């Protein structure tokens, strides 16, 4: 898989970078960089791409990424709400190998090894470290080193961590700009409400249908149409939670002309009916 190399410049006064991203949408391309990255989503929702993992993200999403792991966050719908995140990026030498071999740092070392696949954390531990993240932009470089170690230690000891990318994911990193993934995603976002053919989507990235299928399967470990249906069902889930529309209308807005087919796809990916899914969230918010 090819991804775009992002060159990250840290401050002359600091060995790593802390910043708040705020814009109408998350628009970073599919990219990688040698630095580790911890990203917290303060506002927005959509799809998160990490290695061969493609999953939904929402407010409160916290993910740790290892060195050179391709990734990006993409909004699935245009929203009036600003997309906002706090990002911490640091090089491997910030926490030197000498430290990581010490017993006191063994848990942090294990976490950083796990980060080579990407790690998502649960809401409980996320709430603990968000105050530290918010302080870091205003702190001195020394204070930030202490905060980073506190954050990593807390994350290392947290339970129910989820690894994102598969064991067998081995990207072929290339420093040349390759917008293929971004072009595919943008095309889906603009056209998911109508039928997209294999001939059309392969033509968008100037590939033969056979080559496109091999590329997509190798990249995401699933077929394009499985990916497309998964994408549309995630949109349907958002509408079920955020609107009072009828299921039939939601199916249509998500790109399904056939209601029975929508129900089959919803059950395939979510393992329940749209109504049951909607009721679960209604009960959760009521409590």
mmCIF file of C-alpha atoms in Angstrom:
data_model
loop_
_atom_site.group_PDB
_atom_site.id
_atom_site.type_symbol
_atom_site.label_atom_id
_atom_site.label_comp_id
_atom_site.label_asym_id
_atom_site.label_seq_id
_atom_site.Cartn_x
_atom_site.Cartn_y
_atom_site.Cartn_z
ATOM 1 C CA UNK A 1 0.000 0.000 0.000
ATOM 2 C CA UNK A 2 1.199 3.497 -0.780
ATOM 3 C CA UNK A 3 0.688 6.445 1.517
ATOM 4 C CA UNK A 4 1.872 10.020 1.628
ATOM 5 C CA UNK A 5 4.835 10.861 3.871
ATOM 6 C CA UNK A 6 4.080 13.780 6.181
ATOM 7 C CA UNK A 7 7.062 15.764 7.449
ATOM 8 C CA UNK A 8 6.422 17.008 10.961
ATOM 9 C CA UNK A 9 8.378 19.969 12.319
ATOM 10 C CA UNK A 10 8.591 20.315 16.071
ATOM 11 C CA UNK A 11 9.209 23.556 17.910
ATOM 12 C CA UNK A 12 12.872 24.582 18.398
ATOM 13 C CA UNK A 13 12.126 24.626 22.131
ATOM 14 C CA UNK A 14 10.568 21.167 22.255
ATOM 15 C CA UNK A 15 11.324 17.638 21.063
ATOM 16 C CA UNK A 16 7.695 16.951 20.208
ATOM 17 C CA UNK A 17 4.597 18.693 18.943
ATOM 18 C CA UNK A 18 1.235 19.411 20.603
ATOM 19 C CA UNK A 19 -1.543 21.216 18.772
ATOM 20 C CA UNK A 20 -5.297 21.581 18.417
ATOM 21 C CA UNK A 21 -6.715 20.978 14.940
ATOM 22 C CA UNK A 22 -9.912 22.884 14.172
ATOM 23 C CA UNK A 23 -11.580 23.163 10.770
ATOM 24 C CA UNK A 24 -14.875 22.544 9.007
ATOM 25 C CA UNK A 25 -13.778 18.964 8.220
ATOM 26 C CA UNK A 26 -10.858 16.599 8.809
ATOM 27 C CA UNK A 27 -9.039 16.927 5.492
ATOM 28 C CA UNK A 28 -5.627 15.322 6.066
ATOM 29 C CA UNK A 29 -4.855 12.766 3.335
ATOM 30 C CA UNK A 30 -4.000 9.108 3.903
ATOM 31 C CA UNK A 31 -0.475 9.565 5.296
ATOM 32 C CA UNK A 32 2.262 8.303 7.598
ATOM 33 C CA UNK A 33 5.196 9.740 9.537
ATOM 34 C CA UNK A 34 8.058 8.441 11.711
ATOM 35 C CA UNK A 35 6.605 10.100 14.813
ATOM 36 C CA UNK A 36 4.246 8.426 17.285
ATOM 37 C CA UNK A 37 0.865 10.140 17.447
ATOM 38 C CA UNK A 38 -1.890 10.378 20.055
ATOM 39 C CA UNK A 39 -5.141 11.859 18.705
ATOM 40 C CA UNK A 40 -8.209 12.813 20.736
ATOM 41 C CA UNK A 41 -11.397 13.817 18.894
ATOM 42 C CA UNK A 42 -13.088 16.712 20.677
ATOM 43 C CA UNK A 43 -15.789 17.197 18.030
ATOM 44 C CA UNK A 44 -16.950 15.443 14.850
ATOM 45 C CA UNK A 45 -17.643 11.932 13.588
ATOM 46 C CA UNK A 46 -16.930 9.832 10.532
ATOM 47 C CA UNK A 47 -14.608 7.015 9.496
ATOM 48 C CA UNK A 48 -11.147 6.314 10.901
ATOM 49 C CA UNK A 49 -8.546 4.635 8.652
ATOM 50 C CA UNK A 50 -5.581 3.001 10.427
ATOM 51 C CA UNK A 51 -3.537 0.453 8.479
ATOM 52 C CA UNK A 52 -6.110 -2.024 7.167
ATOM 53 C CA UNK A 53 -8.692 -0.982 9.783
ATOM 54 C CA UNK A 54 -11.692 1.108 8.740
ATOM 55 C CA UNK A 55 -14.010 1.927 11.647
ATOM 56 C CA UNK A 56 -16.435 4.606 12.733
ATOM 57 C CA UNK A 57 -15.225 7.364 15.056
ATOM 58 C CA UNK A 58 -17.085 9.942 17.122
ATOM 59 C CA UNK A 59 -16.535 12.562 19.804
ATOM 60 C CA UNK A 60 -14.282 11.159 22.542
ATOM 61 C CA UNK A 61 -12.307 8.876 20.208
ATOM 62 C CA UNK A 62 -8.725 8.399 21.491
ATOM 63 C CA UNK A 63 -6.150 6.530 19.391
ATOM 64 C CA UNK A 64 -2.400 5.944 19.710
ATOM 65 C CA UNK A 65 -0.457 5.354 16.484
ATOM 66 C CA UNK A 66 3.002 3.882 16.082
ATOM 67 C CA UNK A 67 5.806 5.041 13.818
ATOM 68 C CA UNK A 68 5.058 4.966 10.055
ATOM 69 C CA UNK A 69 1.540 3.548 10.467
ATOM 70 C CA UNK A 70 -0.675 4.976 7.655
ATOM 71 C CA UNK A 71 -3.811 6.704 8.900
ATOM 72 C CA UNK A 72 -6.404 9.431 8.455
ATOM 73 C CA UNK A 73 -9.739 10.553 9.850
ATOM 74 C CA UNK A 74 -12.489 11.409 7.354
ATOM 75 C CA UNK A 75 -15.906 12.949 7.899
ATOM 76 C CA UNK A 76 -18.711 11.048 6.219
ATOM 77 C CA UNK A 77 -21.183 13.904 6.048
ATOM 78 C CA UNK A 78 -20.994 17.673 5.803
ATOM 79 C CA UNK A 79 -21.879 19.214 9.156
ATOM 80 C CA UNK A 80 -22.202 22.719 10.541
ATOM 81 C CA UNK A 81 -20.213 21.529 13.567
ATOM 82 C CA UNK A 82 -16.468 22.185 13.531
ATOM 83 C CA UNK A 83 -14.160 19.170 13.397
ATOM 84 C CA UNK A 84 -11.745 19.471 16.295
ATOM 85 C CA UNK A 85 -8.992 17.302 17.754
ATOM 86 C CA UNK A 86 -6.000 17.481 20.087
ATOM 87 C CA UNK A 87 -2.868 15.879 18.624
ATOM 88 C CA UNK A 88 0.438 14.972 20.273
ATOM 89 C CA UNK A 89 3.315 13.811 18.036
ATOM 90 C CA UNK A 90 6.768 12.741 19.219
ATOM 91 C CA UNK A 91 9.854 10.993 17.865
ATOM 92 C CA UNK A 92 11.124 7.653 19.151
ATOM 93 C CA UNK A 93 14.135 9.266 20.799
ATOM 94 C CA UNK A 94 11.977 11.403 23.118
ATOM 95 C CA UNK A 95 11.759 8.317 25.346
ATOM 96 C CA UNK A 96 15.133 6.735 24.698
ATOM 97 C CA UNK A 97 15.829 3.019 24.394
ATOM 98 C CA UNK A 98 17.799 3.198 27.647
ATOM 99 C CA UNK A 99 14.675 4.194 29.534
ATOM 100 C CA UNK A 100 12.412 1.680 27.841
ATOM 101 C CA UNK A 101 14.635 -1.223 28.863
ATOM 102 C CA UNK A 102 14.208 -0.327 32.538
ATOM 103 C CA UNK A 103 11.641 -2.207 34.615
ATOM 104 C CA UNK A 104 9.815 1.033 35.449
ATOM 105 C CA UNK A 105 9.067 1.603 31.764
ATOM 106 C CA UNK A 106 8.252 -1.977 30.758
ATOM 107 C CA UNK A 107 4.493 -1.325 30.511
ATOM 108 C CA UNK A 108 5.005 1.824 28.430
ATOM 109 C CA UNK A 109 7.382 -0.126 26.180
ATOM 110 C CA UNK A 110 4.720 -2.814 25.626
ATOM 111 C CA UNK A 111 2.177 -0.100 24.783
ATOM 112 C CA UNK A 112 4.475 1.518 22.210
ATOM 113 C CA UNK A 113 5.100 -1.871 20.587
ATOM 114 C CA UNK A 114 1.331 -2.424 20.417
ATOM 115 C CA UNK A 115 0.961 1.039 18.855
ATOM 116 C CA UNK A 116 2.540 -0.308 15.652
ATOM 117 C CA UNK A 117 -0.995 -1.621 14.899
ATOM 118 C CA UNK A 118 -2.834 1.385 16.344
ATOM 119 C CA UNK A 119 -4.594 1.292 19.724
ATOM 120 C CA UNK A 120 -8.022 2.665 20.670
ATOM 121 C CA UNK A 121 -8.845 3.354 24.329
ATOM 122 C CA UNK A 122 -12.124 3.187 26.234
ATOM 123 C CA UNK A 123 -14.057 6.203 27.488
ATOM 124 C CA UNK A 124 -13.106 5.671 31.126
ATOM 125 C CA UNK A 125 -9.363 6.062 30.625
ATOM 126 C CA UNK A 126 -9.899 8.774 28.000
ATOM 127 C CA UNK A 127 -11.673 10.968 30.541
ATOM 128 C CA UNK A 128 -8.679 10.632 32.864
ATOM 129 C CA UNK A 129 -6.123 11.943 30.383
ATOM 130 C CA UNK A 130 -8.125 14.628 28.533
ATOM 131 C CA UNK A 131 -7.389 17.287 31.217
ATOM 132 C CA UNK A 132 -3.650 16.578 30.792
ATOM 133 C CA UNK A 133 -3.932 16.845 27.005
ATOM 134 C CA UNK A 134 -5.704 20.185 27.226
ATOM 135 C CA UNK A 135 -2.973 21.627 29.452
ATOM 136 C CA UNK A 136 -0.076 20.601 27.226
ATOM 137 C CA UNK A 137 -0.297 23.448 24.707
ATOM 138 C CA UNK A 138 0.182 25.955 27.533
ATOM 139 C CA UNK A 139 2.931 24.147 29.430
ATOM 140 C CA UNK A 140 6.709 24.391 29.219
ATOM 141 C CA UNK A 141 8.588 21.695 27.252
ATOM 142 C CA UNK A 142 9.784 20.119 30.520
ATOM 143 C CA UNK A 143 6.251 20.025 31.929
ATOM 144 C CA UNK A 144 5.071 18.441 28.680
ATOM 145 C CA UNK A 145 7.596 15.612 28.968
ATOM 146 C CA UNK A 146 6.239 14.838 32.440
ATOM 147 C CA UNK A 147 2.648 15.006 31.146
ATOM 148 C CA UNK A 148 3.469 12.716 28.222
ATOM 149 C CA UNK A 149 4.964 10.108 30.545
ATOM 150 C CA UNK A 150 1.929 10.346 32.847
ATOM 151 C CA UNK A 151 -0.417 9.898 29.897
ATOM 152 C CA UNK A 152 1.488 6.927 28.471
ATOM 153 C CA UNK A 153 1.688 5.277 31.878
ATOM 154 C CA UNK A 154 -2.066 5.671 32.391
ATOM 155 C CA UNK A 155 -2.801 4.301 28.915
ATOM 156 C CA UNK A 156 -0.367 1.419 29.396
ATOM 157 C CA UNK A 157 -2.235 0.261 32.500
ATOM 158 C CA UNK A 158 -5.713 0.739 31.050
ATOM 159 C CA UNK A 159 -7.933 -2.250 30.350
ATOM 160 C CA UNK A 160 -9.976 -3.128 27.268
ATOM 161 C CA UNK A 161 -7.568 -1.576 24.782
ATOM 162 C CA UNK A 162 -8.466 -2.376 21.174
ATOM 163 C CA UNK A 163 -5.801 -2.936 18.528
ATOM 164 C CA UNK A 164 -6.895 -1.640 15.148
ATOM 165 C CA UNK A 165 -4.755 -2.879 12.273
ATOM 166 C CA UNK A 166 -4.284 -6.576 11.602
ATOM 167 C CA UNK A 167 -1.171 -8.612 12.447
ATOM 168 C CA UNK A 168 -0.459 -9.190 8.771
ATOM 169 C CA UNK A 169 -0.694 -5.561 7.691
ATOM 170 C CA UNK A 170 2.639 -4.625 6.122
ATOM 171 C CA UNK A 171 2.334 -1.370 4.160
ATOM 172 C CA UNK A 172 4.718 -0.565 1.335
ATOM 173 C CA UNK A 173 5.495 2.976 2.344
ATOM 174 C CA UNK A 174 6.342 5.375 -0.439
ATOM 175 C CA UNK A 175 7.451 8.984 -0.063
ATOM 176 C CA UNK A 176 5.714 9.946 -3.312
ATOM 177 C CA UNK A 177 2.294 11.515 -2.964
ATOM 178 C CA UNK A 178 -0.400 8.958 -3.698
ATOM 179 C CA UNK A 179 -3.952 10.232 -3.508
ATOM 180 C CA UNK A 180 -5.623 6.965 -4.485
ATOM 181 C CA UNK A 181 -7.239 6.289 -1.108
ATOM 182 C CA UNK A 182 -8.314 9.907 -0.769
ATOM 183 C CA UNK A 183 -9.826 9.950 -4.257
ATOM 184 C CA UNK A 184 -11.785 6.760 -3.521
ATOM 185 C CA UNK A 185 -13.078 8.072 -0.207
ATOM 186 C CA UNK A 186 -14.072 11.457 -1.632
ATOM 187 C CA UNK A 187 -15.845 9.774 -4.535
ATOM 188 C CA UNK A 188 -17.816 7.537 -2.158
ATOM 189 C CA UNK A 189 -18.755 10.493 0.027
ATOM 190 C CA UNK A 190 -20.102 12.411 -2.979
ATOM 191 C CA UNK A 191 -21.863 9.483 -4.684
ATOM 192 C CA UNK A 192 -22.943 6.892 -2.081
ATOM 193 C CA UNK A 193 -26.635 7.745 -2.518
ATOM 194 C CA UNK A 194 -26.649 6.270 -6.014
ATOM 195 C CA UNK A 195 -25.393 2.993 -7.461
ATOM 196 C CA UNK A 196 -21.611 2.912 -7.933
ATOM 197 C CA UNK A 197 -20.280 0.353 -10.386
ATOM 198 C CA UNK A 198 -16.900 -1.371 -10.269
ATOM 199 C CA UNK A 199 -16.104 0.003 -13.719
ATOM 200 C CA UNK A 200 -16.819 3.537 -12.524
ATOM 201 C CA UNK A 201 -14.823 3.452 -9.294
ATOM 202 C CA UNK A 202 -11.830 1.731 -10.907
ATOM 203 C CA UNK A 203 -11.877 4.350 -13.665
ATOM 204 C CA UNK A 204 -11.808 7.150 -11.095
ATOM 205 C CA UNK A 205 -8.336 6.002 -10.001
ATOM 206 C CA UNK A 206 -7.264 5.007 -13.538
ATOM 207 C CA UNK A 207 -7.069 1.277 -12.855
ATOM 208 C CA UNK A 208 -8.534 -1.778 -14.523
ATOM 209 C CA UNK A 209 -11.355 -3.473 -12.618
ATOM 210 C CA UNK A 210 -9.165 -6.482 -11.847
ATOM 211 C CA UNK A 211 -6.252 -4.354 -10.619
ATOM 212 C CA UNK A 212 -8.579 -2.202 -8.532
ATOM 213 C CA UNK A 213 -10.110 -5.254 -6.833
ATOM 214 C CA UNK A 214 -6.656 -6.626 -5.967
ATOM 215 C CA UNK A 215 -5.507 -3.232 -4.693
ATOM 216 C CA UNK A 216 -8.586 -2.696 -2.540
ATOM 217 C CA UNK A 217 -8.571 -6.210 -1.112
ATOM 218 C CA UNK A 218 -4.876 -5.957 -0.259
ATOM 219 C CA UNK A 219 -5.314 -2.526 1.297
ATOM 220 C CA UNK A 220 -8.418 -3.069 3.429
ATOM 221 C CA UNK A 221 -8.688 -6.861 3.587
ATOM 222 C CA UNK A 222 -12.230 -6.656 2.209
ATOM 223 C CA UNK A 223 -13.896 -6.103 -1.137
ATOM 224 C CA UNK A 224 -14.881 -2.639 -2.317
ATOM 225 C CA UNK A 225 -18.600 -3.412 -2.133
ATOM 226 C CA UNK A 226 -18.303 -4.784 1.395
ATOM 227 C CA UNK A 227 -16.527 -1.562 2.303
ATOM 228 C CA UNK A 228 -19.187 0.532 0.537
ATOM 229 C CA UNK A 229 -22.088 -1.201 2.293
ATOM 230 C CA UNK A 230 -20.311 -0.908 5.623
ATOM 231 C CA UNK A 231 -19.846 2.808 4.960
ATOM 232 C CA UNK A 232 -23.521 3.312 4.121
ATOM 233 C CA UNK A 233 -24.715 1.346 7.147
ATOM 234 C CA UNK A 234 -22.530 3.515 9.403
ATOM 235 C CA UNK A 235 -24.271 6.557 7.937
ATOM 236 C CA UNK A 236 -27.628 4.932 8.609
ATOM 237 C CA UNK A 237 -26.597 4.392 12.235
ATOM 238 C CA UNK A 238 -25.838 8.088 12.597
ATOM 239 C CA UNK A 239 -29.233 9.006 11.181
ATOM 240 C CA UNK A 240 -30.987 6.532 13.491
ATOM 241 C CA UNK A 241 -29.355 8.213 16.479
ATOM 242 C CA UNK A 242 -29.452 11.855 15.372
ATOM 243 C CA UNK A 243 -32.820 12.129 13.612
ATOM 244 C CA UNK A 244 -36.470 11.189 13.974
ATOM 245 C CA UNK A 245 -36.800 9.980 10.397
ATOM 246 C CA UNK A 246 -38.539 6.731 9.529
ATOM 247 C CA UNK A 247 -36.409 3.683 8.766
ATOM 248 C CA UNK A 248 -37.504 3.636 5.116
ATOM 249 C CA UNK A 249 -36.384 7.251 4.644
ATOM 250 C CA UNK A 250 -33.078 6.553 6.399
ATOM 251 C CA UNK A 251 -32.487 3.594 4.100
ATOM 252 C CA UNK A 252 -33.049 5.806 1.064
ATOM 253 C CA UNK A 253 -30.833 8.617 2.413
ATOM 254 C CA UNK A 254 -28.091 6.046 3.034
ATOM 255 C CA UNK A 255 -28.130 4.952 -0.579
ATOM 256 C CA UNK A 256 -30.464 1.936 -0.526
ATOM 257 C CA UNK A 257 -33.367 1.711 -2.964
ATOM 258 C CA UNK A 258 -34.432 -1.710 -1.660
ATOM 259 C CA UNK A 259 -35.674 -1.759 1.941
ATOM 260 C CA UNK A 260 -35.276 -5.580 2.347
ATOM 261 C CA UNK A 261 -31.672 -5.335 1.121
ATOM 262 C CA UNK A 262 -31.040 -2.492 3.584
ATOM 263 C CA UNK A 263 -32.358 -4.644 6.432
ATOM 264 C CA UNK A 264 -30.114 -7.558 5.399
ATOM 265 C CA UNK A 265 -27.035 -5.356 5.220
ATOM 266 C CA UNK A 266 -27.850 -3.669 8.527
ATOM 267 C CA UNK A 267 -28.191 -7.027 10.285
ATOM 268 C CA UNK A 268 -24.978 -8.249 8.636
ATOM 269 C CA UNK A 269 -22.852 -5.395 10.000
ATOM 270 C CA UNK A 270 -24.687 -4.324 13.183
ATOM 271 C CA UNK A 271 -26.180 -7.715 14.189
ATOM 272 C CA UNK A 272 -29.645 -6.335 14.925
ATOM 273 C CA UNK A 273 -32.504 -4.507 13.215
ATOM 274 C CA UNK A 274 -32.459 -0.703 12.742
ATOM 275 C CA UNK A 275 -35.320 -0.311 15.231
ATOM 276 C CA UNK A 276 -33.556 -2.358 17.923
ATOM 277 C CA UNK A 277 -30.368 -0.332 17.351
ATOM 278 C CA UNK A 278 -32.312 2.936 17.697
ATOM 279 C CA UNK A 279 -34.034 1.724 20.888
ATOM 280 C CA UNK A 280 -30.708 0.708 22.457
ATOM 281 C CA UNK A 281 -29.339 4.214 22.008
ATOM 282 C CA UNK A 282 -32.566 5.813 23.244
ATOM 283 C CA UNK A 283 -32.336 3.782 26.465
ATOM 284 C CA UNK A 284 -28.642 4.610 26.859
ATOM 285 C CA UNK A 285 -29.255 8.361 26.605
ATOM 286 C CA UNK A 286 -32.270 8.130 28.938
ATOM 287 C CA UNK A 287 -30.129 6.658 31.739
#
